[in-house]
Amino acid sequence: MESLTKAVKTLRLKVDGTNWTGAAGTSDLNSDVVDMKGFRGCRFLVGFGAIVSGAVTSIKVQQDTKSDFSGDPQDLKNTKVTVADDDDNQVAIVEVLDPLERYLRVVTDRGTQNATVDFVIAELFGARD
């Protein structure tokens, strides 16, 4: 039996590729890219701060063949999680098993009102090596 430390790799991702947090706003945020090489799955945890009443917010996972997502990023089916406007200080979780492409990222769709993203964590699991 593998030990947990060898079977799971945990990464703290930059929410928008430039900072550790996504300040209150309505623009969409793309996380850092996760390289799935050597792993079967990835669990994404997105932590939210303050969300203004009336905010329309969700997360989803995208995949691509290129590490810079310059190819043709595709939304992964059944990965969309709706975040209610009263879900302040909560965590949204989505898990992907055996994606077709090597690279993944989380997209936080923020519309209509401000929503703050405090963190994104990726837990890669099912290590093959």
Short mmCIF file of the C-alpha atoms (twelve columns), coordinates in Angstrom:
data_MODEL
# 
_entry.id   MODEL 
# 
loop_
_atom_site.group_PDB 
_atom_site.id 
_atom_site.type_symbol 
_atom_site.label_atom_id 
_atom_site.label_alt_id 
_atom_site.label_comp_id 
_atom_site.label_asym_id 
_atom_site.label_seq_id 
_atom_site.Cartn_x 
_atom_site.Cartn_y 
_atom_site.Cartn_z 
_atom_site.pdbx_PDB_model_num 
ATOM 1   C CA . MET A 1   0.000   0.000  0.000   1 
ATOM 2   C CA . GLU A 2   1.311   3.456  -0.945  1 
ATOM 3   C CA . SER A 3   1.715   6.102  1.696   1 
ATOM 4   C CA . LEU A 4   -0.496  9.155  1.377   1 
ATOM 5   C CA . THR A 5   2.472   11.478 0.852   1 
ATOM 6   C CA . LYS A 6   3.625   9.535  -2.203  1 
ATOM 7   C CA . ALA A 7   0.144   9.112  -3.640  1 
ATOM 8   C CA . VAL A 8   -1.048  12.712 -3.255  1 
ATOM 9   C CA . LYS A 9   0.571   15.964 -4.372  1 
ATOM 10  C CA . THR A 10  -0.929  19.217 -3.068  1 
ATOM 11  C CA . LEU A 11  -0.336  22.529 -4.855  1 
ATOM 12  C CA . ARG A 12  -1.415  26.033 -3.954  1 
ATOM 13  C CA . LEU A 13  -2.316  27.697 -7.236  1 
ATOM 14  C CA . LYS A 14  -2.330  31.362 -8.034  1 
ATOM 15  C CA . VAL A 15  -5.968  32.304 -8.453  1 
ATOM 16  C CA . ASP A 16  -5.423  34.472 -11.515 1 
ATOM 17  C CA . GLY A 17  -1.859  33.576 -12.472 1 
ATOM 18  C CA . THR A 18  -0.433  36.757 -10.874 1 
ATOM 19  C CA . ASN A 19  -1.508  36.831 -7.219  1 
ATOM 20  C CA . TRP A 20  -2.345  34.405 -4.450  1 
ATOM 21  C CA . THR A 21  -5.829  35.880 -4.092  1 
ATOM 22  C CA . GLY A 22  -8.404  37.338 -6.476  1 
ATOM 23  C CA . ALA A 23  -9.604  40.690 -5.182  1 
ATOM 24  C CA . ALA A 24  -13.304 41.467 -5.217  1 
ATOM 25  C CA . GLY A 25  -14.420 41.877 -8.801  1 
ATOM 26  C CA . THR A 26  -16.588 40.638 -11.637 1 
ATOM 27  C CA . SER A 27  -13.947 39.569 -14.172 1 
ATOM 28  C CA . ASP A 28  -13.345 35.860 -14.762 1 
ATOM 29  C CA . LEU A 29  -10.209 34.342 -13.213 1 
ATOM 30  C CA . ASN A 30  -8.072  31.541 -14.648 1 
ATOM 31  C CA . SER A 31  -5.889  29.672 -12.163 1 
ATOM 32  C CA . ASP A 32  -2.361  28.487 -12.703 1 
ATOM 33  C CA . VAL A 33  -2.130  25.378 -14.862 1 
ATOM 34  C CA . VAL A 34  -1.857  21.900 -13.339 1 
ATOM 35  C CA . ASP A 35  0.265   19.297 -15.137 1 
ATOM 36  C CA . MET A 36  -1.433  15.917 -14.705 1 
ATOM 37  C CA . LYS A 37  1.585   13.877 -15.871 1 
ATOM 38  C CA . GLY A 38  1.910   10.852 -13.605 1 
ATOM 39  C CA . PHE A 39  -1.467  11.312 -11.851 1 
ATOM 40  C CA . ARG A 40  -4.971  9.942  -12.477 1 
ATOM 41  C CA . GLY A 41  -6.996  12.703 -10.887 1 
ATOM 42  C CA . CYS A 42  -7.133  16.154 -9.404  1 
ATOM 43  C CA . ARG A 43  -9.379  17.666 -6.733  1 
ATOM 44  C CA . PHE A 44  -9.680  21.455 -6.878  1 
ATOM 45  C CA . LEU A 45  -10.662 23.460 -3.800  1 
ATOM 46  C CA . VAL A 46  -11.625 27.100 -4.379  1 
ATOM 47  C CA . GLY A 47  -12.038 29.248 -1.273  1 
ATOM 48  C CA . PHE A 48  -14.251 32.298 -1.414  1 
ATOM 49  C CA . GLY A 49  -14.229 35.420 0.739   1 
ATOM 50  C CA . ALA A 50  -16.928 38.067 0.596   1 
ATOM 51  C CA . ILE A 51  -19.574 37.627 -2.107  1 
ATOM 52  C CA . VAL A 52  -21.955 40.517 -2.715  1 
ATOM 53  C CA . SER A 53  -25.701 39.834 -2.732  1 
ATOM 54  C CA . GLY A 54  -26.901 39.182 -6.273  1 
ATOM 55  C CA . ALA A 55  -23.527 37.888 -7.469  1 
ATOM 56  C CA . VAL A 56  -23.631 35.169 -10.121 1 
ATOM 57  C CA . THR A 57  -20.536 33.053 -9.480  1 
ATOM 58  C CA . SER A 58  -19.401 29.571 -10.495 1 
ATOM 59  C CA . ILE A 59  -16.289 27.497 -11.062 1 
ATOM 60  C CA . LYS A 60  -15.450 24.961 -13.757 1 
ATOM 61  C CA . VAL A 61  -12.423 23.005 -14.931 1 
ATOM 62  C CA . GLN A 62  -10.889 23.317 -18.378 1 
ATOM 63  C CA . GLN A 63  -8.357  21.069 -20.117 1 
ATOM 64  C CA . ASP A 64  -5.887  21.679 -22.937 1 
ATOM 65  C CA . THR A 65  -3.075  19.917 -24.760 1 
ATOM 66  C CA . LYS A 66  -0.746  22.907 -24.257 1 
ATOM 67  C CA . SER A 67  0.634   24.061 -20.915 1 
ATOM 68  C CA . ASP A 68  -0.034  27.722 -21.717 1 
ATOM 69  C CA . PHE A 69  -3.644  27.003 -22.783 1 
ATOM 70  C CA . SER A 70  -2.963  28.485 -26.223 1 
ATOM 71  C CA . GLY A 71  -4.476  25.434 -27.911 1 
ATOM 72  C CA . ASP A 72  -8.202  24.919 -27.748 1 
ATOM 73  C CA . PRO A 73  -9.193  24.898 -24.043 1 
ATOM 74  C CA . GLN A 74  -12.251 22.747 -23.436 1 
ATOM 75  C CA . ASP A 75  -14.668 22.920 -20.515 1 
ATOM 76  C CA . LEU A 76  -14.892 19.542 -18.806 1 
ATOM 77  C CA . LYS A 77  -18.462 18.273 -18.575 1 
ATOM 78  C CA . ASN A 78  -20.049 18.043 -15.142 1 
ATOM 79  C CA . THR A 79  -17.376 20.159 -13.433 1 
ATOM 80  C CA . LYS A 80  -19.417 23.344 -13.052 1 
ATOM 81  C CA . VAL A 81  -20.183 24.268 -9.446  1 
ATOM 82  C CA . THR A 82  -22.533 27.186 -8.765  1 
ATOM 83  C CA . VAL A 83  -21.574 29.386 -5.823  1 
ATOM 84  C CA . ALA A 84  -24.514 31.109 -4.130  1 
ATOM 85  C CA . ASP A 85  -24.293 34.777 -3.238  1 
ATOM 86  C CA . ASP A 86  -24.561 33.842 0.457   1 
ATOM 87  C CA . ASP A 87  -21.657 31.349 0.271   1 
ATOM 88  C CA . ASP A 88  -19.206 33.861 1.789   1 
ATOM 89  C CA . ASN A 89  -16.147 32.202 3.350   1 
ATOM 90  C CA . GLN A 90  -17.004 28.775 1.887   1 
ATOM 91  C CA . VAL A 91  -15.065 26.304 -0.244  1 
ATOM 92  C CA . ALA A 92  -16.256 24.907 -3.591  1 
ATOM 93  C CA . ILE A 93  -14.792 21.520 -4.549  1 
ATOM 94  C CA . VAL A 94  -14.650 19.769 -7.918  1 
ATOM 95  C CA . GLU A 95  -12.833 16.551 -8.790  1 
ATOM 96  C CA . VAL A 96  -11.584 15.315 -12.157 1 
ATOM 97  C CA . LEU A 97  -10.630 11.695 -12.823 1 
ATOM 98  C CA . ASP A 98  -8.699  10.569 -15.911 1 
ATOM 99  C CA . PRO A 99  -8.926  13.762 -18.003 1 
ATOM 100 C CA . LEU A 100 -8.330  13.328 -21.727 1 
ATOM 101 C CA . GLU A 101 -5.712  16.093 -21.862 1 
ATOM 102 C CA . ARG A 102 -2.579  16.624 -19.775 1 
ATOM 103 C CA . TYR A 103 -3.182  20.179 -18.532 1 
ATOM 104 C CA . LEU A 104 -5.998  21.477 -16.319 1 
ATOM 105 C CA . ARG A 105 -7.013  24.794 -14.786 1 
ATOM 106 C CA . VAL A 106 -9.912  26.180 -12.779 1 
ATOM 107 C CA . VAL A 107 -11.959 29.052 -14.184 1 
ATOM 108 C CA . THR A 108 -13.892 31.197 -11.724 1 
ATOM 109 C CA . ASP A 109 -16.776 32.880 -13.535 1 
ATOM 110 C CA . ARG A 110 -17.749 36.049 -11.670 1 
ATOM 111 C CA . GLY A 111 -20.604 38.147 -12.986 1 
ATOM 112 C CA . THR A 112 -22.952 40.951 -11.961 1 
ATOM 113 C CA . GLN A 113 -21.535 41.612 -8.446  1 
ATOM 114 C CA . ASN A 114 -18.207 41.347 -6.626  1 
ATOM 115 C CA . ALA A 115 -16.915 37.981 -5.458  1 
ATOM 116 C CA . THR A 116 -13.559 37.475 -3.714  1 
ATOM 117 C CA . VAL A 117 -11.493 34.336 -4.312  1 
ATOM 118 C CA . ASP A 118 -9.154  33.668 -1.387  1 
ATOM 119 C CA . PHE A 119 -7.331  30.568 -2.630  1 
ATOM 120 C CA . VAL A 120 -7.208  27.661 -5.058  1 
ATOM 121 C CA . ILE A 121 -5.679  24.341 -4.033  1 
ATOM 122 C CA . ALA A 122 -5.099  21.400 -6.362  1 
ATOM 123 C CA . GLU A 123 -4.675  17.927 -4.904  1 
ATOM 124 C CA . LEU A 124 -3.320  15.490 -7.462  1 
ATOM 125 C CA . PHE A 125 -3.939  11.850 -6.609  1 
ATOM 126 C CA . GLY A 126 -3.535  8.356  -8.016  1 
ATOM 127 C CA . ALA A 127 0.184   8.691  -8.624  1 
ATOM 128 C CA . ARG A 128 1.365   6.270  -11.305 1 
ATOM 129 C CA . ASP A 129 5.065   6.576  -10.496 1 
# 
